[in-house]
PDB file of C-alpha atoms in Angstrom:
ATOM      1  CA  UNK A  31      33.474  -4.227 118.355  1.00  0.00           C
ATOM      2  CA  UNK A  32      30.297  -4.708 116.367  1.00  0.00           C
ATOM      3  CA  UNK A  33      30.652  -4.966 112.600  1.00  0.00           C
ATOM      4  CA  UNK A  34      28.505  -5.927 109.640  1.00  0.00           C
ATOM      5  CA  UNK A  35      29.437  -8.830 107.413  1.00  0.00           C
ATOM      6  CA  UNK A  36      28.793  -8.728 103.678  1.00  0.00           C
ATOM      7  CA  UNK A  37      25.581 -10.614 104.391  1.00  0.00           C
ATOM      8  CA  UNK A  38      24.562  -7.566 106.481  1.00  0.00           C
ATOM      9  CA  UNK A  39      24.364  -9.562 109.712  1.00  0.00           C
ATOM     10  CA  UNK A  40      25.872  -7.817 112.727  1.00  0.00           C
ATOM     11  CA  UNK A  41      28.627  -9.651 114.610  1.00  0.00           C
ATOM     12  CA  UNK A  42      30.190  -8.775 117.945  1.00  0.00           C
ATOM     13  CA  UNK A  43      33.827  -9.721 118.601  1.00  0.00           C
ATOM     14  CA  UNK A  44      36.578  -8.912 121.059  1.00  0.00           C
ATOM     15  CA  UNK A  45      39.747  -8.353 119.042  1.00  0.00           C
ATOM     16  CA  UNK A  46      43.380  -7.526 119.663  1.00  0.00           C
ATOM     17  CA  UNK A  47      44.246  -4.678 117.255  1.00  0.00           C
ATOM     18  CA  UNK A  48      47.567  -4.555 115.406  1.00  0.00           C
ATOM     19  CA  UNK A  49      47.014  -1.483 113.237  1.00  0.00           C
ATOM     20  CA  UNK A  50      45.355   0.008 110.177  1.00  0.00           C
ATOM     21  CA  UNK A  51      45.960  -0.749 106.499  1.00  0.00           C
ATOM     22  CA  UNK A  52      45.037   1.571 103.618  1.00  0.00           C
ATOM     23  CA  UNK A  53      44.032  -0.231 100.413  1.00  0.00           C
ATOM     24  CA  UNK A  54      42.923   2.069  97.636  1.00  0.00           C
ATOM     25  CA  UNK A  55      40.061   4.111  99.034  1.00  0.00           C
ATOM     26  CA  UNK A  56      39.333   1.715 101.895  1.00  0.00           C
ATOM     27  CA  UNK A  57      40.861   1.304 105.334  1.00  0.00           C
ATOM     28  CA  UNK A  58      41.068  -1.989 107.218  1.00  0.00           C
ATOM     29  CA  UNK A  59      41.618  -2.853 110.867  1.00  0.00           C
ATOM     30  CA  UNK A  60      44.176  -5.630 111.249  1.00  0.00           C
ATOM     31  CA  UNK A  61      43.367  -7.522 114.444  1.00  0.00           C
ATOM     32  CA  UNK A  62      43.621 -10.945 116.046  1.00  0.00           C
ATOM     33  CA  UNK A  63      40.502 -12.814 117.088  1.00  0.00           C
ATOM     34  CA  UNK A  64      40.757 -16.240 118.720  1.00  0.00           C
ATOM     35  CA  UNK A  65      44.306 -16.578 117.356  1.00  0.00           C
ATOM     36  CA  UNK A  66      43.350 -15.745 113.754  1.00  0.00           C
ATOM     37  CA  UNK A  67      44.440 -12.606 111.921  1.00  0.00           C
ATOM     38  CA  UNK A  68      41.488 -10.724 110.451  1.00  0.00           C
ATOM     39  CA  UNK A  69      41.149  -7.630 108.309  1.00  0.00           C
ATOM     40  CA  UNK A  70      37.901  -5.731 108.833  1.00  0.00           C
ATOM     41  CA  UNK A  71      36.896  -2.828 106.610  1.00  0.00           C
ATOM     42  CA  UNK A  72      36.493   0.228 108.835  1.00  0.00           C
ATOM     43  CA  UNK A  73      33.270   1.257 107.093  1.00  0.00           C
ATOM     44  CA  UNK A  74      31.672  -1.977 108.368  1.00  0.00           C
ATOM     45  CA  UNK A  75      32.498  -1.335 112.013  1.00  0.00           C
ATOM     46  CA  UNK A  76      29.388   0.031 113.709  1.00  0.00           C
ATOM     47  CA  UNK A  77      30.610   0.181 117.306  1.00  0.00           C
ATOM     48  CA  UNK A  78      33.979  -0.083 118.998  1.00  0.00           C
ATOM     49  CA  UNK A  79      34.851   0.014 122.665  1.00  0.00           C
ATOM     50  CA  UNK A  80      38.346   0.159 124.148  1.00  0.00           C
ATOM     51  CA  UNK A  81      38.647  -2.386 126.950  1.00  0.00           C
ATOM     52  CA  UNK A  82      40.837  -1.998 130.033  1.00  0.00           C
ATOM     53  CA  UNK A  83      42.755  -5.271 129.521  1.00  0.00           C
ATOM     54  CA  UNK A  84      46.062  -5.019 127.696  1.00  0.00           C
ATOM     55  CA  UNK A  85      46.580  -6.866 124.439  1.00  0.00           C
ATOM     56  CA  UNK A  86      49.428  -9.373 124.201  1.00  0.00           C
ATOM     57  CA  UNK A  87      52.762  -8.058 122.915  1.00  0.00           C
ATOM     58  CA  UNK A  88      52.677  -8.081 119.103  1.00  0.00           C
ATOM     59  CA  UNK A  89      56.139  -6.597 118.494  1.00  0.00           C
ATOM     60  CA  UNK A  90      57.098  -9.674 116.430  1.00  0.00           C
ATOM     61  CA  UNK A  91      54.009  -9.434 114.224  1.00  0.00           C
ATOM     62  CA  UNK A  92      54.603  -8.335 110.597  1.00  0.00           C
ATOM     63  CA  UNK A  93      51.361  -6.626 109.602  1.00  0.00           C
ATOM     64  CA  UNK A  94      52.616  -5.860 106.077  1.00  0.00           C
ATOM     65  CA  UNK A  95      53.441  -9.526 105.428  1.00  0.00           C
ATOM     66  CA  UNK A  96      50.048 -10.597 106.820  1.00  0.00           C
ATOM     67  CA  UNK A  97      48.291  -8.110 104.526  1.00  0.00           C
ATOM     68  CA  UNK A  98      50.275  -9.272 101.476  1.00  0.00           C
ATOM     69  CA  UNK A  99      49.400 -12.908 102.204  1.00  0.00           C
ATOM     70  CA  UNK A 100      45.705 -12.031 102.583  1.00  0.00           C
ATOM     71  CA  UNK A 101      45.729  -9.936  99.404  1.00  0.00           C
ATOM     72  CA  UNK A 102      47.453 -12.665  97.363  1.00  0.00           C
ATOM     73  CA  UNK A 103      44.900 -15.213  98.566  1.00  0.00           C
ATOM     74  CA  UNK A 104      42.083 -12.843  97.649  1.00  0.00           C
ATOM     75  CA  UNK A 105      43.443 -12.172  94.153  1.00  0.00           C
ATOM     76  CA  UNK A 106      43.890 -15.903  93.477  1.00  0.00           C
ATOM     77  CA  UNK A 107      40.105 -16.330  93.719  1.00  0.00           C
ATOM     78  CA  UNK A 108      39.606 -14.397  90.466  1.00  0.00           C
ATOM     79  CA  UNK A 109      39.952 -15.653  86.891  1.00  0.00           C
ATOM     80  CA  UNK A 110      41.589 -12.848  84.916  1.00  0.00           C
ATOM     81  CA  UNK A 111      40.107 -11.734  81.591  1.00  0.00           C
ATOM     82  CA  UNK A 112      42.121 -10.147  78.779  1.00  0.00           C
ATOM     83  CA  UNK A 113      40.308  -8.415  75.930  1.00  0.00           C
ATOM     84  CA  UNK A 114      41.294  -6.667  72.723  1.00  0.00           C
ATOM     85  CA  UNK A 115      39.188  -3.522  72.483  1.00  0.00           C
ATOM     86  CA  UNK A 116      39.020  -0.427  70.303  1.00  0.00           C
ATOM     87  CA  UNK A 117      38.729   2.548  72.671  1.00  0.00           C
ATOM     88  CA  UNK A 118      38.152   6.195  71.790  1.00  0.00           C
ATOM     89  CA  UNK A 119      41.302   8.190  72.461  1.00  0.00           C
ATOM     90  CA  UNK A 120      39.527  10.603  74.818  1.00  0.00           C
ATOM     91  CA  UNK A 121      38.761   7.666  77.182  1.00  0.00           C
ATOM     92  CA  UNK A 122      42.432   6.684  77.622  1.00  0.00           C
ATOM     93  CA  UNK A 123      42.676   8.041  81.170  1.00  0.00           C
ATOM     94  CA  UNK A 124      39.487   6.189  82.190  1.00  0.00           C
ATOM     95  CA  UNK A 125      40.815   2.902  80.815  1.00  0.00           C
ATOM     96  CA  UNK A 126      44.111   3.352  82.661  1.00  0.00           C
ATOM     97  CA  UNK A 127      42.282   4.012  85.924  1.00  0.00           C
ATOM     98  CA  UNK A 128      39.616   1.301  85.627  1.00  0.00           C
ATOM     99  CA  UNK A 129      41.581  -1.697  84.290  1.00  0.00           C
ATOM    100  CA  UNK A 130      44.466  -3.668  85.754  1.00  0.00           C
ATOM    101  CA  UNK A 131      46.550  -2.906  82.672  1.00  0.00           C
ATOM    102  CA  UNK A 132      46.040  -1.282  79.282  1.00  0.00           C
ATOM    103  CA  UNK A 133      48.585  -1.655  76.484  1.00  0.00           C
ATOM    104  CA  UNK A 134      48.445  -0.703  72.826  1.00  0.00           C
ATOM    105  CA  UNK A 135      48.194  -3.568  70.365  1.00  0.00           C
ATOM    106  CA  UNK A 136      47.879  -4.075  66.616  1.00  0.00           C
ATOM    107  CA  UNK A 137      44.955  -5.846  64.938  1.00  0.00           C
ATOM    108  CA  UNK A 138      43.890  -6.457  61.359  1.00  0.00           C
ATOM    109  CA  UNK A 139      40.436  -4.941  61.977  1.00  0.00           C
ATOM    110  CA  UNK A 140      39.686  -1.301  61.258  1.00  0.00           C
ATOM    111  CA  UNK A 141      38.447   1.115  63.920  1.00  0.00           C
ATOM    112  CA  UNK A 142      34.657   1.336  64.379  1.00  0.00           C
ATOM    113  CA  UNK A 143      34.414   4.699  62.570  1.00  0.00           C
ATOM    114  CA  UNK A 144      36.406   7.730  61.443  1.00  0.00           C
ATOM    115  CA  UNK A 145      36.947   9.151  64.939  1.00  0.00           C
ATOM    116  CA  UNK A 146      40.229   8.703  66.783  1.00  0.00           C
ATOM    117  CA  UNK A 147      40.456   5.197  68.240  1.00  0.00           C
ATOM    118  CA  UNK A 148      43.285   3.109  69.668  1.00  0.00           C
ATOM    119  CA  UNK A 149      43.284  -0.670  69.849  1.00  0.00           C
ATOM    120  CA  UNK A 150      44.195  -1.801  73.364  1.00  0.00           C
ATOM    121  CA  UNK A 151      44.843  -5.039  75.182  1.00  0.00           C
ATOM    122  CA  UNK A 152      42.853  -4.608  78.424  1.00  0.00           C
ATOM    123  CA  UNK A 153      43.372  -6.772  81.488  1.00  0.00           C
ATOM    124  CA  UNK A 154      40.541  -7.221  83.976  1.00  0.00           C
ATOM    125  CA  UNK A 155      40.366  -8.924  87.355  1.00  0.00           C
ATOM    126  CA  UNK A 156      37.522 -11.184  86.213  1.00  0.00           C
ATOM    127  CA  UNK A 157      34.476 -11.396  83.943  1.00  0.00           C
ATOM    128  CA  UNK A 158      32.357  -9.118  86.156  1.00  0.00           C
ATOM    129  CA  UNK A 159      35.092  -6.472  86.195  1.00  0.00           C
ATOM    130  CA  UNK A 160      35.351  -6.657  82.385  1.00  0.00           C
ATOM    131  CA  UNK A 161      31.592  -6.358  81.884  1.00  0.00           C
ATOM    132  CA  UNK A 162      31.329  -3.468  84.345  1.00  0.00           C
ATOM    133  CA  UNK A 163      34.094  -1.441  82.710  1.00  0.00           C
ATOM    134  CA  UNK A 164      32.964  -2.152  79.152  1.00  0.00           C
ATOM    135  CA  UNK A 165      29.422  -1.084  80.052  1.00  0.00           C
ATOM    136  CA  UNK A 166      30.828   2.041  81.645  1.00  0.00           C
ATOM    137  CA  UNK A 167      32.757   2.851  78.460  1.00  0.00           C
ATOM    138  CA  UNK A 168      29.558   2.314  76.463  1.00  0.00           C
ATOM    139  CA  UNK A 169      29.775   3.370  72.812  1.00  0.00           C
ATOM    140  CA  UNK A 170      33.374   4.506  73.346  1.00  0.00           C
ATOM    141  CA  UNK A 171      34.543   0.865  73.259  1.00  0.00           C
ATOM    142  CA  UNK A 172      34.252  -1.890  70.656  1.00  0.00           C
ATOM    143  CA  UNK A 173      35.299  -5.431  71.603  1.00  0.00           C
ATOM    144  CA  UNK A 174      37.431  -7.276  69.053  1.00  0.00           C
ATOM    145  CA  UNK A 175      38.119 -10.370  71.187  1.00  0.00           C
ATOM    146  CA  UNK A 176      37.312 -12.612  72.920  1.00  0.00           C
ATOM    147  CA  UNK A 177      34.039 -13.290  71.136  1.00  0.00           C
ATOM    148  CA  UNK A 178      32.353 -14.719  74.259  1.00  0.00           C
ATOM    149  CA  UNK A 179      32.872 -11.414  76.085  1.00  0.00           C
ATOM    150  CA  UNK A 180      31.463  -9.449  73.149  1.00  0.00           C
ATOM    151  CA  UNK A 181      28.450 -11.792  73.017  1.00  0.00           C
ATOM    152  CA  UNK A 182      27.936 -11.611  76.801  1.00  0.00           C
ATOM    153  CA  UNK A 183      27.842  -7.809  76.588  1.00  0.00           C
ATOM    154  CA  UNK A 184      25.369  -7.888  73.676  1.00  0.00           C
ATOM    155  CA  UNK A 185      23.100 -10.363  75.503  1.00  0.00           C
ATOM    156  CA  UNK A 186      23.201  -8.291  78.677  1.00  0.00           C
ATOM    157  CA  UNK A 187      22.245  -5.143  76.781  1.00  0.00           C
ATOM    158  CA  UNK A 188      19.404  -6.984  74.987  1.00  0.00           C
ATOM    159  CA  UNK A 189      17.992  -8.235  78.308  1.00  0.00           C
ATOM    160  CA  UNK A 190      18.270  -4.734  79.761  1.00  0.00           C
ATOM    161  CA  UNK A 191      16.460  -3.216  76.778  1.00  0.00           C
ATOM    162  CA  UNK A 192      13.720  -5.865  76.990  1.00  0.00           C
ATOM    163  CA  UNK A 193      13.284  -5.177  80.711  1.00  0.00           C
ATOM    164  CA  UNK A 194      13.014  -1.426  80.125  1.00  0.00           C
ATOM    165  CA  UNK A 195      10.504  -1.911  77.320  1.00  0.00           C
ATOM    166  CA  UNK A 196       8.410  -4.319  79.438  1.00  0.00           C
ATOM    167  CA  UNK A 197       8.397  -1.865  82.347  1.00  0.00           C
ATOM    168  CA  UNK A 198       7.170   1.015  80.176  1.00  0.00           C
ATOM    169  CA  UNK A 199       4.094  -0.875  78.917  1.00  0.00           C
TER     170      UNK A 199
END
């Protein structure tokens, strides 16, 4: 098969397929290559050819366990971020879909304005995930804590505004 790596370079490999794994909206080919188990996103496979040679017997292979091990290793590479955020009530379903976890919490601060807001403890996979979701929520979210995340979002928006103003000159 020929597939593209994240770096966009094309690689050709002969693999011994074990099966397919669905993860969210993506599908992965679980296959052995030179004795290693690999998971390749199907959308990155550009060409595939079925060869006439038979693959070795894999009846003792536990694809689910291999996937779980790979997934756990992947998730360990992230540093989780938890934030306390006021979120407009009409964005509740978005927050549930986009974050790892969203739970109601109490704070001493008042909501940003008179509209209907709920204070939530939001859990994100990492800093990039937090920034992406908070930007997506836009004015429908107000960060209470941590302060560094609030400041990072403000600085990012300032740089974006400066870039847009420079480009329009």
